């Protein structure tokens, strides 16, 4: 599981690294270019005791939620009247009450009856001055609110006394009014402020830019974004990258990794098993041969059809090279071209003018005459021989396609072809058939009824997950079972160099050379 994730990351390392690098760098650059901003804060302690009420016995015993009380005070501090007052005292050019409110905040501490007044400004000194003034003006405002009732009552009483004038002095009403006035004065004097500035702002801290902090946050964001993009891209990418993935999709065993033939081979329609059979370039086909021998030990497959999902995956090249490798190992092999829509084997062996399998079926020529015997020269290394050189002169039988029938689909299903194939099989140890692709056409499926086993070629460059899934479905409906698959264009595989190192590092052995395992 983790390995799969790591593989996805390795595959998508560029998009991942881009996100991880670009996001933090962009954020840090933006942060550096910001104008600095400073924040200062002052604290106000809230009390909720009414000394006057307690002393005069007018206190009301009501319960109030303390958190709600503090929050109410925090909201109260945001009224424009307080802001107006702050600006009148502090004199900051260009600042209006609303811009001041936008640049400031009041928050209630969760765990204490303390209000924190914060102000941000481009100037650290202004921020500190405003924060302290804001807190102070709030305490004044609060005191005025708390004493407003008493003050107006006092004014009222004083007004009445003035109305009565000195003539009324000595009257019971006058005496009682004077008494009332005295009481109110006492209460006003006892009324302490319920909010006091406990910590003025000492300097201001820079809140912007904070490149390191922003950078770290952006790095985290970049990581998350990178991962998300990498996995998203991988989900929507239907390409396959490795033999393991193909094996998973097909549910088949990997029999060999076959790299693309060299340019000169491709240009001259040559085969590596013809031109350089004993070089390391031909090694993948020797591995394929061993694995084919291994998987056919028990199954006893004699007629093997080489097919693939679509065209141009390397069927003909693989079939021909494998036939040569088997023939060089002393097997009597017949290679038959039954890809009647795109026949190709005659070009590898320069057999253009020969009659082929269709001509045999039509009775135009004898099977024995139609089969070409290709002489194999050269040698190939044999395990156990001291210098690896033992000349072998063997032949490969090749039966080309012949003239194209009007309906290839009908031909591959014909009884005549079955008879020919049976005849060919009796005369050979192994028959290899170059077949049409399996998808889009019924030919190969019909042909599969006439063979013992299938060998599937998957070219990495053209393979797509949906295609492989469809191929698997079709393979399941075929009459013959697949022996496994070969990966063509294997040099494009993820970590292929590592595999190559294996080839040469352990002379002649490789991952594929292990007994074929079921994926
Ligand atoms: N093992 C391989 N890896 C990559 N490319 C290959 C391999 N073998 C053959 N090719 C290339 O693939 C192309 C098709 O090869 P080939 O004719 O063998 O395929 P094919 O499946 O038989 O095609 P068609 O559908 O036309 O019969 C050629 O260009 C050939 O060089
Ligand atoms: Mg072909």
Coordinates of C-alpha atoms in Angstrom, one line a residue, residues 44 61 90 143 194 251 272 276 311 325 373 387 419 439 451 497:
X44 CA -8.8 46.5 30.8
X61 CA -29.4 39.8 43.7
X90 CA -5.1 60.9 20.0
X143 CA -18.0 55.0 34.0
X194 CA -16.3 49.0 36.8
X251 CA -4.1 -11.1 -14.2
X272 CA 17.8 -9.6 -33.6
X276 CA 22.9 -10.9 -33.5
X311 CA -2.2 -3.3 -33.9
X325 CA 15.2 -18.7 -30.3
X373 CA 12.8 -23.8 -44.4
X387 CA 33.6 -20.5 -24.4
X419 CA -6.7 -29.4 -40.8
X439 CA -9.8 -6.1 -29.9
X451 CA -4.8 -23.2 -30.7
X497 CA 17.7 0.6 -16.0

